[in-house]
Structure formats: C-alpha cells, structure tokens
PDB file of C-alpha atoms and ligand atoms in Angstrom:
ATOM      1  CA  UNK Q 162      -6.693  -1.085  18.476  1.00  0.00           C
ATOM      2  CA  UNK Q 163      -6.533  -1.880  14.864  1.00  0.00           C
ATOM      3  CA  UNK Q 164      -7.483  -5.190  12.668  1.00  0.00           C
ATOM      4  CA  UNK Q 165      -5.145  -5.856  10.065  1.00  0.00           C
ATOM      5  CA  UNK Q 166      -6.650  -8.272   7.458  1.00  0.00           C
ATOM      6  CA  UNK Q 167      -4.127  -9.402   4.928  1.00  0.00           C
ATOM      7  CA  UNK Q 168      -5.287 -11.047   1.630  1.00  0.00           C
ATOM      8  CA  UNK Q 169      -2.864 -12.348  -1.090  1.00  0.00           C
ATOM      9  CA  UNK Q 170      -4.163 -11.652  -4.110  1.00  0.00           C
ATOM     10  CA  UNK Q 171      -3.179 -11.805  -8.126  1.00  0.00           C
ATOM     11  CA  UNK Q 172      -0.418 -13.930  -9.806  1.00  0.00           C
ATOM     12  CA  UNK Q 173       2.425 -11.223  -8.461  1.00  0.00           C
ATOM     13  CA  UNK Q 174       1.489 -12.382  -4.930  1.00  0.00           C
ATOM     14  CA  UNK Q 175       0.485  -8.804  -3.918  1.00  0.00           C
ATOM     15  CA  UNK Q 176      -0.852  -8.113   0.163  1.00  0.00           C
ATOM     16  CA  UNK Q 177      -3.842  -5.575   0.115  1.00  0.00           C
ATOM     17  CA  UNK Q 178      -4.990  -4.634   3.723  1.00  0.00           C
ATOM     18  CA  UNK Q 179      -8.364  -4.126   5.286  1.00  0.00           C
ATOM     19  CA  UNK Q 180      -7.575  -1.927   8.122  1.00  0.00           C
ATOM     20  CA  UNK Q 181     -10.335  -1.155  10.551  1.00  0.00           C
ATOM     21  CA  UNK Q 182     -10.314  -0.160  14.275  1.00  0.00           C
ATOM     22  CA  UNK Q 183     -12.971  -0.432  17.290  1.00  0.00           C
ATOM     23  CA  UNK Q 184     -15.642   1.776  15.737  1.00  0.00           C
ATOM     24  CA  UNK Q 185     -15.989  -0.400  12.066  1.00  0.00           C
ATOM     25  CA  UNK Q 186     -14.596   1.923   9.764  1.00  0.00           C
ATOM     26  CA  UNK Q 187     -12.050   0.929   7.812  1.00  0.00           C
ATOM     27  CA  UNK Q 188      -9.881   1.529   4.833  1.00  0.00           C
ATOM     28  CA  UNK Q 189      -8.760  -0.745   2.159  1.00  0.00           C
ATOM     29  CA  UNK Q 190      -5.023  -0.306   0.735  1.00  0.00           C
ATOM     30  CA  UNK Q 191      -3.748  -1.652  -2.527  1.00  0.00           C
ATOM     31  CA  UNK Q 192      -6.622  -4.037  -3.734  1.00  0.00           C
ATOM     32  CA  UNK Q 193      -4.912  -6.405  -5.997  1.00  0.00           C
ATOM     33  CA  UNK Q 194      -8.369  -8.496  -6.521  1.00  0.00           C
ATOM     34  CA  UNK Q 195      -8.831  -9.683 -10.081  1.00  0.00           C
ATOM     35  CA  UNK Q 196     -10.757 -12.509  -9.801  1.00  0.00           C
ATOM     36  CA  UNK Q 197     -14.736 -13.267  -8.767  1.00  0.00           C
ATOM     37  CA  UNK Q 198     -13.168 -15.562  -5.911  1.00  0.00           C
ATOM     38  CA  UNK Q 199     -10.760 -12.903  -4.677  1.00  0.00           C
ATOM     39  CA  UNK Q 200     -13.236  -9.930  -5.346  1.00  0.00           C
ATOM     40  CA  UNK Q 201     -15.805 -12.339  -3.089  1.00  0.00           C
ATOM     41  CA  UNK Q 202     -13.041 -13.237  -0.743  1.00  0.00           C
ATOM     42  CA  UNK Q 203     -12.602  -9.242   0.354  1.00  0.00           C
ATOM     43  CA  UNK Q 204     -16.223  -8.326  -0.034  1.00  0.00           C
ATOM     44  CA  UNK Q 205     -16.884 -11.354   2.670  1.00  0.00           C
ATOM     45  CA  UNK Q 206     -14.855 -10.387   4.857  1.00  0.00           C
ATOM     46  CA  UNK Q 207     -16.061  -6.795   4.947  1.00  0.00           C
ATOM     47  CA  UNK Q 208     -19.249  -7.703   4.924  1.00  0.00           C
ATOM     48  CA  UNK Q 209     -18.756 -10.643   8.206  1.00  0.00           C
ATOM     49  CA  UNK Q 210     -17.002  -7.512  10.064  1.00  0.00           C
ATOM     50  CA  UNK Q 211     -19.455  -5.365   9.300  1.00  0.00           C
ATOM     51  CA  UNK Q 212     -16.793  -2.487   8.329  1.00  0.00           C
ATOM     52  CA  UNK Q 213     -17.521   0.893   6.744  1.00  0.00           C
ATOM     53  CA  UNK Q 214     -14.924   1.446   4.496  1.00  0.00           C
ATOM     54  CA  UNK Q 215     -13.860   5.205   4.504  1.00  0.00           C
ATOM     55  CA  UNK Q 216     -11.337   5.416   1.640  1.00  0.00           C
ATOM     56  CA  UNK Q 217      -9.653   3.330  -0.860  1.00  0.00           C
ATOM     57  CA  UNK Q 218      -5.695   3.686  -0.383  1.00  0.00           C
ATOM     58  CA  UNK Q 219      -3.030   2.743  -3.336  1.00  0.00           C
ATOM     59  CA  UNK Q 220       0.800   2.984  -1.936  1.00  0.00           C
ATOM     60  CA  UNK Q 221       1.516   3.308  -5.803  1.00  0.00           C
ATOM     61  CA  UNK Q 222       0.171   2.808  -9.028  1.00  0.00           C
ATOM     62  CA  UNK Q 223       1.599  -0.646 -10.179  1.00  0.00           C
ATOM     63  CA  UNK Q 224      -0.326  -2.760 -11.474  1.00  0.00           C
ATOM     64  CA  UNK Q 225      -0.258  -5.711  -9.104  1.00  0.00           C
ATOM     65  CA  UNK Q 226      -1.864  -2.979  -6.399  1.00  0.00           C
ATOM     66  CA  UNK Q 227      -4.550  -1.572  -8.304  1.00  0.00           C
ATOM     67  CA  UNK Q 228      -5.919  -4.636 -10.031  1.00  0.00           C
ATOM     68  CA  UNK Q 229      -9.336  -3.985  -7.860  1.00  0.00           C
ATOM     69  CA  UNK Q 230      -9.234  -0.364  -7.584  1.00  0.00           C
ATOM     70  CA  UNK Q 231     -12.293  -0.508  -9.774  1.00  0.00           C
ATOM     71  CA  UNK Q 232     -13.809  -3.127  -7.410  1.00  0.00           C
ATOM     72  CA  UNK Q 233     -13.591  -1.497  -4.314  1.00  0.00           C
ATOM     73  CA  UNK Q 234     -14.663   1.907  -5.782  1.00  0.00           C
ATOM     74  CA  UNK Q 235     -17.953   0.998  -7.241  1.00  0.00           C
ATOM     75  CA  UNK Q 236     -18.556  -1.609  -4.289  1.00  0.00           C
ATOM     76  CA  UNK Q 237     -18.273   0.833  -1.395  1.00  0.00           C
ATOM     77  CA  UNK Q 238     -18.481   4.463  -3.230  1.00  0.00           C
ATOM     78  CA  UNK Q 239     -15.507   5.245  -1.685  1.00  0.00           C
ATOM     79  CA  UNK Q 240     -12.656   7.675  -2.684  1.00  0.00           C
ATOM     80  CA  UNK Q 241      -9.599   6.512  -4.124  1.00  0.00           C
ATOM     81  CA  UNK Q 242      -6.565   8.287  -2.854  1.00  0.00           C
ATOM     82  CA  UNK Q 243      -3.265   8.369  -4.475  1.00  0.00           C
ATOM     83  CA  UNK Q 244      -0.420  10.402  -4.503  1.00  0.00           C
ATOM     84  CA  UNK Q 245      -0.084  13.014  -7.555  1.00  0.00           C
ATOM     85  CA  UNK Q 246       3.382  12.259  -8.755  1.00  0.00           C
ATOM     86  CA  UNK Q 247       1.796   8.622  -9.246  1.00  0.00           C
ATOM     87  CA  UNK Q 248      -1.258   9.482 -11.048  1.00  0.00           C
ATOM     88  CA  UNK Q 249       0.698   9.071 -14.637  1.00  0.00           C
ATOM     89  CA  UNK Q 250       2.085   5.324 -13.008  1.00  0.00           C
ATOM     90  CA  UNK Q 251      -1.565   4.659 -12.105  1.00  0.00           C
ATOM     91  CA  UNK Q 252      -2.857   5.690 -15.497  1.00  0.00           C
ATOM     92  CA  UNK Q 253      -0.058   3.761 -17.182  1.00  0.00           C
ATOM     93  CA  UNK Q 254      -1.432   0.386 -16.204  1.00  0.00           C
ATOM     94  CA  UNK Q 255      -4.601   0.079 -18.507  1.00  0.00           C
ATOM     95  CA  UNK Q 256      -1.843   0.614 -21.741  1.00  0.00           C
ATOM     96  CA  UNK Q 257      -0.384  -2.546 -20.203  1.00  0.00           C
ATOM     97  CA  UNK Q 258      -2.749  -4.750 -18.233  1.00  0.00           C
ATOM     98  CA  UNK Q 259      -3.928  -6.805 -22.049  1.00  0.00           C
ATOM     99  CA  UNK Q 260      -0.207  -7.454 -22.253  1.00  0.00           C
ATOM    100  CA  UNK Q 261      -0.099  -9.233 -18.549  1.00  0.00           C
ATOM    101  CA  UNK Q 262      -3.249 -11.202 -19.380  1.00  0.00           C
ATOM    102  CA  UNK Q 263      -5.433  -8.675 -17.268  1.00  0.00           C
ATOM    103  CA  UNK Q 264      -8.243  -7.889 -20.380  1.00  0.00           C
ATOM    104  CA  UNK Q 265     -10.097  -7.294 -17.935  1.00  0.00           C
ATOM    105  CA  UNK Q 266      -9.134  -4.322 -16.096  1.00  0.00           C
ATOM    106  CA  UNK Q 267     -10.756  -1.121 -15.970  1.00  0.00           C
ATOM    107  CA  UNK Q 268      -8.989   1.655 -14.336  1.00  0.00           C
ATOM    108  CA  UNK Q 269     -10.619   3.741 -11.632  1.00  0.00           C
ATOM    109  CA  UNK Q 270     -10.025   7.529 -11.521  1.00  0.00           C
ATOM    110  CA  UNK Q 271      -8.298   9.172  -8.402  1.00  0.00           C
ATOM    111  CA  UNK Q 272     -10.715  11.588  -6.722  1.00  0.00           C
ATOM    112  CA  UNK Q 273      -7.749  13.356  -4.514  1.00  0.00           C
ATOM    113  CA  UNK Q 274      -4.034  13.203  -4.397  1.00  0.00           C
ATOM    114  CA  UNK Q 275      -2.105  13.519  -0.990  1.00  0.00           C
ATOM    115  CA  UNK Q 276       0.727  13.790   0.137  1.00  0.00           C
ATOM    116  CA  UNK Q 277       2.954  14.113   3.341  1.00  0.00           C
ATOM    117  CA  UNK Q 278       1.139  17.389   4.749  1.00  0.00           C
ATOM    118  CA  UNK Q 279      -2.177  15.485   5.172  1.00  0.00           C
ATOM    119  CA  UNK Q 280      -3.331  12.997   7.596  1.00  0.00           C
ATOM    120  CA  UNK Q 281      -5.742   9.659   6.599  1.00  0.00           C
ATOM    121  CA  UNK Q 282      -8.375   9.396   9.055  1.00  0.00           C
ATOM    122  CA  UNK Q 283     -11.059   7.138  10.067  1.00  0.00           C
ATOM    123  CA  UNK Q 284     -12.583   6.160  13.010  1.00  0.00           C
ATOM    124  CA  UNK Q 285     -10.760   6.849  15.872  1.00  0.00           C
ATOM    125  CA  UNK Q 286      -7.682   6.173  14.311  1.00  0.00           C
ATOM    126  CA  UNK Q 287      -5.317   8.698  12.164  1.00  0.00           C
ATOM    127  CA  UNK Q 288      -2.224   7.919  10.108  1.00  0.00           C
ATOM    128  CA  UNK Q 289       0.592  10.071   9.298  1.00  0.00           C
ATOM    129  CA  UNK Q 290       1.977   9.962   5.159  1.00  0.00           C
ATOM    130  CA  UNK Q 291       5.236   9.422   4.290  1.00  0.00           C
ATOM    131  CA  UNK Q 292       6.218  10.074   0.610  1.00  0.00           C
ATOM    132  CA  UNK Q 293       8.829   7.123  -0.178  1.00  0.00           C
ATOM    133  CA  UNK Q 294       9.939   7.066  -3.861  1.00  0.00           C
ATOM    134  CA  UNK Q 295      12.761   5.392  -5.685  1.00  0.00           C
ATOM    135  CA  UNK Q 296      10.402   2.301  -6.709  1.00  0.00           C
ATOM    136  CA  UNK Q 297       7.828   4.382  -7.959  1.00  0.00           C
ATOM    137  CA  UNK Q 298       8.169   7.976  -8.608  1.00  0.00           C
ATOM    138  CA  UNK Q 299       4.993   9.134  -6.108  1.00  0.00           C
ATOM    139  CA  UNK Q 300       4.962   6.118  -3.590  1.00  0.00           C
ATOM    140  CA  UNK Q 301       3.899   6.755  -0.431  1.00  0.00           C
ATOM    141  CA  UNK Q 302       3.540   4.887   2.747  1.00  0.00           C
ATOM    142  CA  UNK Q 303       0.784   4.842   5.957  1.00  0.00           C
ATOM    143  CA  UNK Q 304       2.516   5.144   9.408  1.00  0.00           C
ATOM    144  CA  UNK Q 305       0.112   4.562  12.914  1.00  0.00           C
ATOM    145  CA  UNK Q 306       2.349   5.846  15.378  1.00  0.00           C
ATOM    146  CA  UNK Q 307       0.121   4.929  17.877  1.00  0.00           C
ATOM    147  CA  UNK Q 308      -0.050   1.190  17.025  1.00  0.00           C
ATOM    148  CA  UNK Q 309       3.826   1.311  15.780  1.00  0.00           C
ATOM    149  CA  UNK Q 310       3.048  -0.168  12.264  1.00  0.00           C
ATOM    150  CA  UNK Q 311       3.210   1.264   8.880  1.00  0.00           C
ATOM    151  CA  UNK Q 312       2.012   0.160   5.676  1.00  0.00           C
ATOM    152  CA  UNK Q 313       4.662   0.823   2.945  1.00  0.00           C
ATOM    153  CA  UNK Q 314       3.720  -0.628  -0.397  1.00  0.00           C
ATOM    154  CA  UNK Q 315       6.889  -1.927  -2.029  1.00  0.00           C
ATOM    155  CA  UNK Q 316       9.578  -0.033  -0.639  1.00  0.00           C
ATOM    156  CA  UNK Q 317      11.323  -2.406   2.190  1.00  0.00           C
ATOM    157  CA  UNK Q 318      10.297  -6.638   2.160  1.00  0.00           C
ATOM    158  CA  UNK Q 319      11.690  -8.770   4.758  1.00  0.00           C
ATOM    159  CA  UNK Q 320      15.285  -9.132   3.761  1.00  0.00           C
ATOM    160  CA  UNK Q 321      14.557  -7.331   0.523  1.00  0.00           C
ATOM    161  CA  UNK Q 322      13.849  -4.234  -1.054  1.00  0.00           C
ATOM    162  CA  UNK Q 323      11.490  -3.147  -3.832  1.00  0.00           C
ATOM    163  CA  UNK Q 324      12.401  -3.055  -7.927  1.00  0.00           C
ATOM    164  CA  UNK Q 325      14.244  -0.179  -8.936  1.00  0.00           C
ATOM    165  CA  UNK Q 326      14.034  -0.904 -12.679  1.00  0.00           C
ATOM    166  CA  UNK Q 327      10.647  -0.105 -13.693  1.00  0.00           C
ATOM    167  CA  UNK Q 328       9.774   3.125 -15.472  1.00  0.00           C
ATOM    168  CA  UNK Q 329      10.445   6.254 -12.368  1.00  0.00           C
ATOM    169  CA  UNK Q 330      12.490   3.976 -10.306  1.00  0.00           C
ATOM    170  CA  UNK Q 331      15.503   4.633  -9.284  1.00  0.00           C
ATOM    171  CA  UNK Q 332      18.090   2.814  -6.724  1.00  0.00           C
ATOM    172  CA  UNK Q 333      20.078   5.947  -5.163  1.00  0.00           C
ATOM    173  CA  UNK Q 334      16.116   7.126  -4.482  1.00  0.00           C
ATOM    174  CA  UNK Q 335      14.836   4.189  -2.949  1.00  0.00           C
ATOM    175  CA  UNK Q 336      17.963   3.451  -0.452  1.00  0.00           C
ATOM    176  CA  UNK Q 337      17.658   7.406   0.367  1.00  0.00           C
ATOM    177  CA  UNK Q 338      13.800   6.584   1.250  1.00  0.00           C
ATOM    178  CA  UNK Q 339      14.490   3.625   3.685  1.00  0.00           C
ATOM    179  CA  UNK Q 340      17.499   5.618   5.565  1.00  0.00           C
ATOM    180  CA  UNK Q 341      16.062   8.807   6.114  1.00  0.00           C
ATOM    181  CA  UNK Q 342      12.451   7.746   6.119  1.00  0.00           C
ATOM    182  CA  UNK Q 343      11.838   4.298   7.334  1.00  0.00           C
ATOM    183  CA  UNK Q 344      15.490   3.700   9.569  1.00  0.00           C
ATOM    184  CA  UNK Q 345      14.575   6.860  11.811  1.00  0.00           C
ATOM    185  CA  UNK Q 346      11.531   5.145  13.255  1.00  0.00           C
ATOM    186  CA  UNK Q 347      11.507   2.995  16.481  1.00  0.00           C
ATOM    187  CA  UNK Q 348      12.918  -0.036  15.986  1.00  0.00           C
ATOM    188  CA  UNK Q 349       9.583  -1.902  17.155  1.00  0.00           C
ATOM    189  CA  UNK Q 350       7.432  -0.884  14.218  1.00  0.00           C
ATOM    190  CA  UNK Q 351       5.855  -3.614  12.263  1.00  0.00           C
ATOM    191  CA  UNK Q 352       6.589  -2.911   8.486  1.00  0.00           C
ATOM    192  CA  UNK Q 353       3.668  -4.534   6.647  1.00  0.00           C
ATOM    193  CA  UNK Q 354       4.756  -4.560   3.062  1.00  0.00           C
ATOM    194  CA  UNK Q 355       3.062  -5.167  -0.723  1.00  0.00           C
ATOM    195  CA  UNK Q 356       4.676  -8.299  -0.995  1.00  0.00           C
ATOM    196  CA  UNK Q 357       5.999 -11.317   1.588  1.00  0.00           C
ATOM    197  CA  UNK Q 358       5.690 -11.310   5.406  1.00  0.00           C
ATOM    198  CA  UNK Q 359       5.668  -8.364   7.927  1.00  0.00           C
ATOM    199  CA  UNK Q 360       8.512  -7.115   9.381  1.00  0.00           C
ATOM    200  CA  UNK Q 361      10.197  -4.781  11.600  1.00  0.00           C
ATOM    201  CA  UNK Q 362      12.236  -1.656  10.855  1.00  0.00           C
ATOM    202  CA  UNK Q 363      14.951  -2.918  13.530  1.00  0.00           C
ATOM    203  CA  UNK Q 364      15.346  -6.361  12.557  1.00  0.00           C
ATOM    204  CA  UNK Q 365      15.901  -4.587   8.734  1.00  0.00           C
ATOM    205  CA  UNK Q 366      18.313  -2.292   9.945  1.00  0.00           C
ATOM    206  CA  UNK Q 367      20.361  -4.664  11.316  1.00  0.00           C
ATOM    207  CA  UNK Q 368      20.236  -8.016   8.627  1.00  0.00           C
ATOM    208  CA  UNK Q 369      18.639  -6.615   5.689  1.00  0.00           C
ATOM    209  CA  UNK Q 370      21.492  -7.558   2.733  1.00  0.00           C
ATOM    210  CA  UNK Q 371      20.640  -4.605   0.380  1.00  0.00           C
ATOM    211  CA  UNK Q 372      20.058  -1.729   3.251  1.00  0.00           C
ATOM    212  CA  UNK Q 373      21.178  -2.815   6.771  1.00  0.00           C
ATOM    213  CA  UNK Q 374      22.897   0.154   8.551  1.00  0.00           C
ATOM    214  CA  UNK Q 375      26.040  -1.803   8.491  1.00  0.00           C
ATOM    215  CA  UNK Q 376      26.689  -1.414   4.680  1.00  0.00           C
ATOM    216  CA  UNK Q 377      26.426   2.217   5.255  1.00  0.00           C
ATOM    217  CA  UNK Q 378      30.394   3.120   4.716  1.00  0.00           C
TER     218      UNK Q 378
HETATM  219 ZN1   ZN D 522       5.334  -1.965  -7.348  1.00  0.00          ZN
HETATM  220 ZN1   ZN D 523       4.109  -4.946  -5.653  1.00  0.00          ZN
END
C-alpha cells in the first residue's frame, strides 16, 4: 500500500510527491521546494513519518520541477535520476533561473539516467518507467501496475495537457504519448500530474478537451 503526500510548491504551483510504502522506503518526485518554508514542509513530513528516501526522481527538467533538487540531494544523500534526453533541459535551468527571480537556485548533478528498460524499486514497490515526450523531449512517467496509479508530470492534466511551446516541445509528439502510452492503461488508473488535481485515465479519455478519444477523426 502506497502513501502519497502531495505538496504544491513555488509560484508555478507545481506538485511535488513523496511516495512511500509499508516499509517506510520512499521516493521524492519533482521537488519544487525553493523557500526555506517549503523545504521545511517537505523535510518535516519525511521526518515525522520516519521515511527513508531512496531516490530523487525528475519526470523532466523544467525549473518548476527541479528547484528543490539540490536541497533533496544534499539533505538525504540520494541519487538524482532523470532521462538522458532531458539532461540538457535540466542543465539549462541554471541559465534562466535568475530571469525568473530564483537567484538562489543551485543545480544538482544527475547521478543516473533512466528509461523504459529500467524500473524504480523501493521497499516492496516496483514501478515501470514510461517515455512520454512532447512537453519536454526526455519526459518520463512512473507507473505502479499493482496500485494502478501513474505519476506523469506535465503530460496529461485534469481537463488539460502540457504546453508544447517550450524548447523541445512538440504538440503531435505529446498527443501521441498520451494516446499510445497513457490511454491504453485501464480506465481506473489514477493520474497524479505535475500541476492541478489528480484525475483518471477513463475520465480524460472521455472528456479531455485536447485529447479525448471522441476527438479522433
Ligand atoms: Zn514542465
Ligand atoms: Zn510543470
């Protein structure tokens, strides 16, 4: 059984997830914490629940998802895992962070590159990795087949989809990722996105204004 804690951090209202199972081993997905208060909020949760963080995972390298990479890596001494194709996206953050007012941003080095051939293992939990390009070129998602949940970053939102106007973005590629990788999952699978509330595959298949199956000609 997984425990999923959702924090909404930074001015982009980004969802940071701390996911643990009954063993208390845990992963942190897309830490967007930037201020001391946000860092405190995250670490208090980890501390209060006696979690043992095993990995720091990035779905992709955009600024709102990686502001807290350095804090998490430093605090928990865990490896940062990201897809190789998004390494450049991650490294670019340093160059534009000050333009957004994040003068204190310090990048964190990726430790390992992961893709669909790998799995994320912690405690009794084992996740599949989905390659979901379109919003960012090396975007990935983490799928728990047993619990029927997916952490899919900025690909599919409740009633919306990820933007495709940023460097490396492509609308056709994004729609393709959604249809070929996400919409083939069972309808009851719960989607935990990078922004906004959780949703389900079935719900978005029917009513998402950008990619519902009924829009297919
Ligand atoms: Zn993004
Ligand atoms: Zn985002």
